[in-house]
Coordinates of C-alpha atoms and ligand atoms in Angstrom, one line a residue:
M1 CA -14.4 11.5 14.2
A2 CA -12.6 7.9 15.4
S3 CA -10.5 7.7 17.8
F4 CA -7.1 5.5 19.3
S5 CA -6.0 4.5 21.8
T6 CA -2.3 3.7 22.6
R7 CA -2.0 -0.6 21.6
D8 CA 0.9 -2.8 22.7
S9 CA 3.4 -2.1 23.3
K10 CA 6.0 -3.1 21.2
T11 CA 3.9 -0.7 18.4
I12 CA 3.6 3.1 19.9
F13 CA 0.6 4.0 18.2
F14 CA -0.7 7.0 18.9
F15 CA -3.4 9.5 16.7
F16 CA -3.1 13.3 16.9
G17 CA -6.6 13.6 18.7
L18 CA -6.5 17.3 19.1
R19 CA -5.0 18.5 15.6
A20 CA -7.6 16.9 13.9
A21 CA -10.0 17.8 16.9
C22 CA -9.3 21.2 16.1
L23 CA -10.0 20.5 12.4
S24 CA -12.6 18.3 12.5
L25 CA -13.9 21.9 14.8
C26 CA -12.0 24.3 11.8
L27 CA -12.2 23.2 8.3
V28 CA -15.2 22.0 7.3
G29 CA -16.4 22.6 4.3
S30 CA -12.3 23.2 3.4
V31 CA -9.9 21.6 2.7
A32 CA -9.4 18.8 5.1
E33 CA -5.5 17.4 5.6
L34 CA -4.5 14.2 6.4
Q35 CA -5.6 12.1 9.0
R36 CA -0.9 11.2 10.7
F37 CA -0.6 8.4 12.7
E38 CA 3.0 8.1 14.7
H39 CA 4.7 5.1 14.0
P40 CA 8.4 5.1 14.8
P41 CA 11.8 3.5 13.8
K42 CA 13.0 0.3 16.1
A43 CA 15.6 2.0 19.2
D44 CA 18.3 1.7 16.5
G45 CA 16.7 3.4 14.1
S46 CA 16.1 1.0 11.7
L47 CA 12.5 0.6 10.7
S48 CA 10.8 -3.6 8.8
F49 CA 8.4 -4.1 7.5
L50 CA 6.6 -6.2 4.2
V51 CA 3.9 -5.1 1.7
V52 CA 1.1 -8.0 0.4
G53 CA -1.6 -6.8 -1.9
D54 CA -4.7 -8.8 -3.0
W55 CA -5.3 -11.4 -0.8
G56 CA -8.8 -11.8 0.5
R57 CA -9.6 -15.0 -0.9
R58 CA -10.1 -17.3 2.6
G59 CA -7.1 -18.6 1.8
L60 CA -7.4 -20.3 -1.3
Y61 CA -4.9 -19.8 -4.4
N62 CA -1.8 -20.1 -2.1
Q63 CA -2.7 -16.6 0.2
S64 CA -1.9 -19.3 2.2
Q65 CA 0.5 -20.8 2.0
V66 CA 2.0 -16.7 1.1
A67 CA 0.5 -16.0 4.8
L68 CA 2.6 -18.5 6.6
Q69 CA 6.4 -17.3 5.1
M70 CA 5.3 -14.1 5.9
G71 CA 4.7 -14.9 9.2
L72 CA 8.4 -16.4 9.5
I73 CA 9.7 -13.6 7.2
G74 CA 8.3 -11.6 10.4
E75 CA 9.9 -12.8 12.4
K76 CA 12.9 -13.4 11.1
A77 CA 13.0 -9.3 10.0
E78 CA 11.5 -8.9 13.2
I79 CA 8.8 -6.5 11.1
D80 CA 7.1 -3.4 12.3
F81 CA 3.9 -3.3 10.5
V82 CA 2.6 -5.0 7.3
I83 CA 1.1 -3.4 4.5
S84 CA -1.8 -3.7 2.7
T85 CA -2.2 -2.7 -1.1
G86 CA -5.8 -3.5 -1.4
D87 CA -8.2 -5.9 -2.9
N88 CA -8.4 -6.2 0.8
F89 CA -11.7 -8.7 0.4
Y90 CA -12.6 -11.3 -3.2
E91 CA -14.7 -10.7 -5.0
D92 CA -17.0 -7.6 -4.0
G93 CA -15.0 -6.0 -0.3
L94 CA -16.9 -6.3 2.5
T95 CA -20.7 -6.8 2.7
G96 CA -20.7 -5.3 6.2
V97 CA -19.1 -4.9 9.7
D98 CA -20.2 -8.3 10.3
D99 CA -19.1 -10.2 7.2
P100 CA -17.6 -13.3 8.4
A101 CA -15.0 -12.7 5.6
F102 CA -12.9 -10.7 8.0
N103 CA -12.2 -13.1 9.7
E104 CA -12.2 -16.0 6.8
S105 CA -9.9 -13.4 5.7
F106 CA -8.0 -11.6 7.4
S107 CA -7.7 -12.4 10.5
N108 CA -7.5 -16.4 10.5
I109 CA -4.9 -16.5 7.9
Y110 CA -2.6 -14.4 8.8
T111 CA -1.5 -16.3 12.1
A112 CA 1.4 -16.4 12.8
P113 CA 3.7 -14.4 15.6
G114 CA 5.3 -12.9 13.3
L115 CA 2.2 -10.7 11.7
N116 CA 0.9 -9.8 14.9
K117 CA 2.0 -6.5 14.4
Q118 CA -0.4 -3.1 12.9
W119 CA -1.2 -3.6 9.6
Y120 CA -2.0 -0.3 7.8
N121 CA -4.5 -1.3 5.2
V122 CA -6.2 1.0 1.8
L123 CA -8.8 0.4 -0.1
G124 CA -8.7 -1.8 -3.7
N125 CA -11.3 -1.2 -6.2
H126 CA -13.1 -4.7 -5.9
D127 CA -13.0 -3.3 -2.2
Y128 CA -15.0 0.0 -3.6
R129 CA -17.9 -3.0 -4.8
G130 CA -18.6 -3.8 -1.4
D131 CA -19.3 -1.5 2.1
A132 CA -16.6 0.3 1.4
E133 CA -17.1 2.2 5.0
A134 CA -17.5 -1.3 6.5
Q135 CA -13.5 -1.3 5.9
L136 CA -13.6 2.1 7.7
S137 CA -14.6 1.3 10.4
P138 CA -13.2 1.6 14.2
V139 CA -15.8 -1.9 14.6
L140 CA -13.6 -3.9 12.5
R141 CA -10.2 -2.6 15.1
T142 CA -12.2 -3.8 18.3
I143 CA -12.8 -7.7 16.1
D144 CA -8.9 -7.2 15.2
K145 CA -6.8 -4.4 16.7
R146 CA -4.4 -4.8 14.2
W147 CA -6.9 -3.4 11.7
L148 CA -6.5 0.2 10.1
C149 CA -7.7 0.9 7.0
L150 CA -8.4 4.5 5.5
R151 CA -9.6 6.3 2.6
S152 CA -5.9 8.3 2.6
F153 CA -3.5 9.0 5.0
I154 CA -0.6 9.3 7.1
V155 CA 2.5 7.1 9.1
N156 CA 5.7 10.1 10.0
A157 CA 7.9 6.7 11.0
E158 CA 10.9 9.2 11.1
I159 CA 13.4 8.4 8.7
V160 CA 11.0 8.1 6.2
D161 CA 6.8 9.2 5.9
F162 CA 4.6 6.7 4.5
F163 CA 1.0 8.7 2.3
F164 CA -1.5 6.0 1.7
V165 CA -3.7 7.2 -1.2
D166 CA -7.3 5.9 -2.2
T167 CA -6.6 5.7 -5.8
T168 CA -10.0 3.7 -6.7
P169 CA -11.5 7.2 -8.1
F170 CA -8.7 7.9 -10.0
V171 CA -10.5 5.5 -12.4
D172 CA -12.9 6.5 -15.2
D173 CA -14.1 3.1 -16.2
Y174 CA -15.6 2.3 -13.2
F175 CA -17.7 5.5 -13.5
T176 CA -18.1 5.1 -16.7
N177 CA -18.1 1.7 -17.7
P178 CA -18.8 0.4 -14.8
K179 CA -19.7 -3.1 -16.0
N180 CA -21.7 -5.7 -13.8
H181 CA -20.6 -4.1 -10.8
T182 CA -21.8 -1.1 -8.3
Y183 CA -19.3 0.7 -6.5
D184 CA -20.2 2.4 -3.0
W185 CA -19.3 6.0 -3.5
R186 CA -19.9 7.3 0.0
G187 CA -17.8 9.8 0.9
V188 CA -16.0 10.3 -2.5
T189 CA -18.0 12.3 -4.4
P190 CA -19.0 14.8 -6.1
R191 CA -16.0 13.1 -8.0
E192 CA -13.5 16.4 -9.0
D193 CA -13.6 18.3 -6.4
Y194 CA -12.9 14.4 -3.8
L195 CA -10.1 13.8 -6.4
S196 CA -8.3 17.9 -6.9
N197 CA -8.7 18.1 -2.6
L198 CA -6.4 14.8 -2.4
L199 CA -4.1 15.0 -4.4
K200 CA -3.8 19.3 -2.8
D201 CA -3.3 17.2 0.6
V202 CA -0.5 15.1 -0.4
D203 CA 1.1 17.7 -2.5
S204 CA 1.4 19.4 0.6
A205 CA 1.7 17.2 2.8
L206 CA 4.9 15.8 0.4
K207 CA 6.4 19.1 0.4
D208 CA 5.9 19.5 4.1
S209 CA 7.9 16.1 4.9
S210 CA 11.1 16.6 6.1
A211 CA 11.5 12.6 6.5
K212 CA 15.1 11.6 4.5
W213 CA 12.8 8.9 3.2
K214 CA 9.1 9.5 1.2
I215 CA 7.3 6.2 0.2
V216 CA 3.6 6.1 -1.7
V217 CA 0.8 3.5 -1.7
G218 CA -1.8 3.1 -3.7
H219 CA -3.3 -0.1 -4.8
H220 CA -3.4 0.7 -8.0
T221 CA -0.7 0.8 -11.1
I222 CA 1.3 4.3 -12.5
K223 CA 3.9 1.3 -14.0
S224 CA 3.2 -1.8 -15.1
A225 CA 4.4 -4.8 -17.4
G226 CA 0.7 -7.1 -15.7
H227 CA -2.3 -7.4 -17.1
H228 CA -4.2 -3.9 -15.9
G229 CA -0.6 -1.7 -17.1
V230 CA 0.2 1.9 -16.1
T231 CA -3.5 3.5 -14.7
Q232 CA -3.3 6.6 -17.0
E233 CA -5.5 9.0 -14.3
L234 CA -2.7 8.1 -11.8
V235 CA 0.8 8.9 -14.6
T236 CA -1.4 11.9 -16.0
Q237 CA -3.2 13.0 -12.7
L238 CA -0.3 11.9 -9.7
L239 CA 2.9 11.2 -11.2
P240 CA 3.4 14.5 -11.3
I241 CA 2.9 15.9 -7.9
L242 CA 5.4 12.6 -6.7
K243 CA 8.0 13.8 -9.2
A244 CA 8.7 16.9 -8.0
N245 CA 8.1 16.1 -3.8
N246 CA 11.2 13.2 -5.0
I247 CA 9.6 9.9 -3.8
D248 CA 11.3 7.2 -3.2
F249 CA 8.8 4.2 -4.0
Y250 CA 5.5 4.1 -4.8
V251 CA 4.3 0.7 -3.9
N252 CA 0.9 -0.9 -5.6
G253 CA -0.9 -3.9 -6.0
H254 CA -3.8 -4.2 -8.8
D255 CA -1.6 -6.5 -10.8
H256 CA -1.4 -10.4 -8.9
C257 CA 2.2 -10.2 -9.8
L258 CA 5.9 -9.2 -8.1
E259 CA 7.1 -6.2 -10.2
H260 CA 9.6 -3.9 -10.2
I261 CA 10.5 -1.2 -12.6
S262 CA 12.9 2.0 -12.2
D263 CA 12.8 5.3 -14.1
T264 CA 14.7 6.4 -16.5
H265 CA 13.5 10.4 -16.2
S266 CA 13.5 10.7 -11.8
E267 CA 14.9 8.5 -9.3
I268 CA 11.4 7.0 -8.1
N269 CA 11.2 2.8 -8.3
F270 CA 8.1 1.0 -8.4
F271 CA 7.1 -2.2 -6.9
T272 CA 4.5 -4.0 -7.1
S273 CA 2.7 -6.2 -4.9
G274 CA 0.1 -7.8 -5.6
G275 CA 0.5 -11.4 -5.0
G276 CA -0.9 -12.2 -1.8
S277 CA -3.4 -14.7 -3.4
K278 CA -4.7 -15.5 -7.4
A279 CA -2.3 -15.0 -9.7
W280 CA -0.3 -17.2 -12.7
R281 CA -3.0 -14.9 -15.5
G282 CA 0.1 -15.2 -17.9
D283 CA -0.4 -12.4 -20.6
I284 CA 2.3 -10.3 -19.1
K285 CA 3.8 -7.1 -21.5
W286 CA 6.6 -6.3 -22.8
W287 CA 8.6 -3.4 -21.1
S288 CA 12.0 -1.7 -21.5
P289 CA 14.6 -4.0 -20.1
E290 CA 16.9 -0.9 -19.0
E291 CA 13.9 -0.4 -16.6
L292 CA 12.9 -3.8 -15.3
K293 CA 14.3 -5.9 -12.4
L294 CA 11.3 -8.2 -11.8
Y295 CA 8.6 -9.7 -13.2
Y296 CA 7.0 -12.5 -10.8
D297 CA 4.0 -13.5 -12.1
G298 CA 2.6 -15.8 -9.5
Q299 CA 1.6 -15.3 -5.1
G300 CA 4.3 -13.5 -3.2
F301 CA 5.4 -10.6 -0.7
M302 CA 8.0 -8.2 -0.1
S303 CA 9.9 -7.5 2.6
I304 CA 11.8 -3.3 2.9
Q305 CA 14.2 -2.5 6.0
M306 CA 15.4 0.4 6.2
T307 CA 17.6 3.2 7.8
K308 CA 18.6 7.2 7.4
A309 CA 20.7 6.3 4.7
S310 CA 19.8 2.8 3.3
A311 CA 16.6 0.3 1.9
D312 CA 16.9 -3.1 0.9
I313 CA 14.1 -4.5 -0.5
A314 CA 13.4 -7.6 -1.4
F315 CA 10.3 -10.1 -3.2
Y316 CA 9.4 -14.0 -1.7
D317 CA 7.8 -16.5 -3.2
V318 CA 4.7 -18.8 -2.2
F319 CA 8.3 -20.7 -0.8
G320 CA 9.7 -17.6 0.9
N321 CA 12.3 -18.4 -2.1
V322 CA 13.9 -14.2 -1.9
L323 CA 13.1 -14.1 -6.4
H324 CA 14.7 -10.7 -5.8
K325 CA 16.5 -8.5 -3.7
W326 CA 17.8 -4.1 -4.0
S327 CA 19.7 -1.9 -2.2
L328 CA 19.6 1.4 -2.0
S329 CA 22.1 4.2 -0.3
K330 CA 21.5 7.6 0.4
H331 CA 24.4 10.0 1.1
L332 CA 23.0 11.5 4.2
R333 CA 23.4 15.0 2.6
S334 CA 22.0 14.3 -0.8
A335 CA 19.2 13.5 -1.0
T336 CA 20.1 12.9 -5.4
N337 CA 23.2 11.1 -4.4
R338 CA 22.4 7.5 -4.4
T339 CA 25.0 3.9 -5.2
F340 CA 22.6 1.6 -6.1
T341 CA 23.5 -2.1 -5.5
Y342 CA 21.5 -4.9 -7.2
A343 CA 22.3 -8.9 -6.1
Ligands
NAG1 C1 0.6 -22.3 -5.8 O1 1.8 -22.2 -6.0 C2 2.8 -22.8 -6.3 C3 3.5 -22.7 -6.4 O2 4.6 -21.4 -7.1 C4 1.9 -23.2 -8.4 O3 2.6 -23.7 -9.0 C5 0.9 -23.1 -7.9 O4 0.1 -22.8 -9.2 C6 0.2 -21.6 -7.2 N1 -1.6 -22.3 -7.2 C7 -2.0 -21.6 -7.7 C8 -3.9 -21.9 -7.1 O5 -1.7 -20.1 -7.7
NAG2 C1 -13.8 -13.2 14.4 O1 -13.7 -13.9 15.1 C2 -13.9 -13.6 16.8 C3 -13.1 -14.2 17.6 O2 -12.5 -15.4 16.8 C4 -15.4 -13.3 16.7 O3 -15.6 -12.6 18.5 C5 -15.9 -12.8 16.2 O4 -17.3 -12.6 16.5 C6 -15.8 -13.2 15.0 N1 -16.9 -12.3 13.8 C7 -17.1 -12.8 13.0 C8 -18.1 -11.7 11.5 O5 -17.1 -13.6 12.2
NAG3 C1 -23.9 -9.1 -17.1 O1 -24.9 -9.3 -16.4 C2 -25.6 -9.5 -17.3 C3 -26.6 -10.6 -16.6 O2 -27.4 -10.9 -15.5 C4 -25.6 -11.3 -18.1 O3 -25.9 -11.9 -19.1 C5 -24.0 -10.9 -18.6 O4 -23.1 -11.7 -18.7 C6 -23.0 -9.7 -17.8 N1 -21.9 -9.7 -18.8 C7 -20.7 -9.4 -18.3 C8 -19.9 -8.6 -18.4 O5 -20.4 -10.1 -16.8
NAG4 C1 28.1 11.8 -3.9 O1 28.9 12.4 -2.8 C2 29.8 12.5 -1.8 C3 30.0 12.6 -0.8 O2 29.9 14.2 -0.7 C4 31.0 12.5 -3.1 O3 31.8 11.9 -2.8 C5 30.8 11.7 -4.5 O4 31.2 12.0 -6.0 C6 29.1 11.7 -5.1 N1 28.9 11.0 -6.1 C7 28.4 11.7 -6.5 C8 27.6 10.7 -8.7 O5 27.6 13.0 -6.8

């Protein structure tokens, strides 16, 4: 079982060691709970972070330009951490913990002081084409202490709880029609058990959450007008749980673009931040204009600033220009009474 020591003084980051030790002793063979991390907000109660996805290409396809702007915006916004929505290393993940791609696509790219923060990463389908377990290894954290990647986990940030969900094993095609790709399914088989346990864990963790905001992060899309479009498996299996638990945002990558899509049937907002490197696919699908607030086909990233009562979202392009801004206020007494502001 991994254990973590306290990070730099600004990022208080620790592992519930006792709880994990008990779980590994007491719950072997039954449903394992998701690992939890604490990441307290700033002293004034606010929290600020960036979201980037689909990035690891040794700086190519504007990855370095996106990284530069993330550094500038990250410094200005005094971010607490960065979230990666997966597809961390192209084309086929890492070959092992000693793969130089880790340095060439991560450490040596996101060098700005503003990005010297904790990174919370999930795996994408391309990561599963390599040694998926390498990305989960504590060895990478010794090479670059910012790195943390797990399949599924929770970050408690007081005002908001983040639920990171491993979405790749949900996609049937990777199992039934893998084309010429091989996937590293170690640790996720038998698949049916893995998925049903994961859904149970996410549901019960969401039910237990008393945070004002709930944000779910996964690699694959639920709502997307991009190349891949919706991931039907997630619509069928994960979305009902997200709706039943009144989550606020679902944040993903996979489609190499930036999107904001609202939902006429629920209060969930869907954000795609998959513009970390290669983009400009050019095959946008129709989406109801009532729901589609932003579709940007190119590179960029997203920032979120939150307090107990409000969330401010912005999307940026490779020049740091704001493409779309959106704010949401929550009255403190009612989860359903909200005010929307468009800018
Ligand atoms: C890099 O970004 C610029 C500005 O959006 C764009 O014109 C160019 O095509 C991008 N390059 C690549 C390789 O995507
Ligand atoms: C990555 O870079 C660090 C420091 O720059 C170095 O110690 C390490 O050996 C490098 N690792 C790989 C796999 O290239
Ligand atoms: C799969 O690999 C074979 C042999 O290398 C190649 O001929 C074929 O075009 C590949 N198919 C795809 C879909 O990439
Ligand atoms: C939201 O809550 C406020 C304060 O309780 C109330 O005045 C307002 O009418 C509510 N709005 C809606 C749409 O329910």
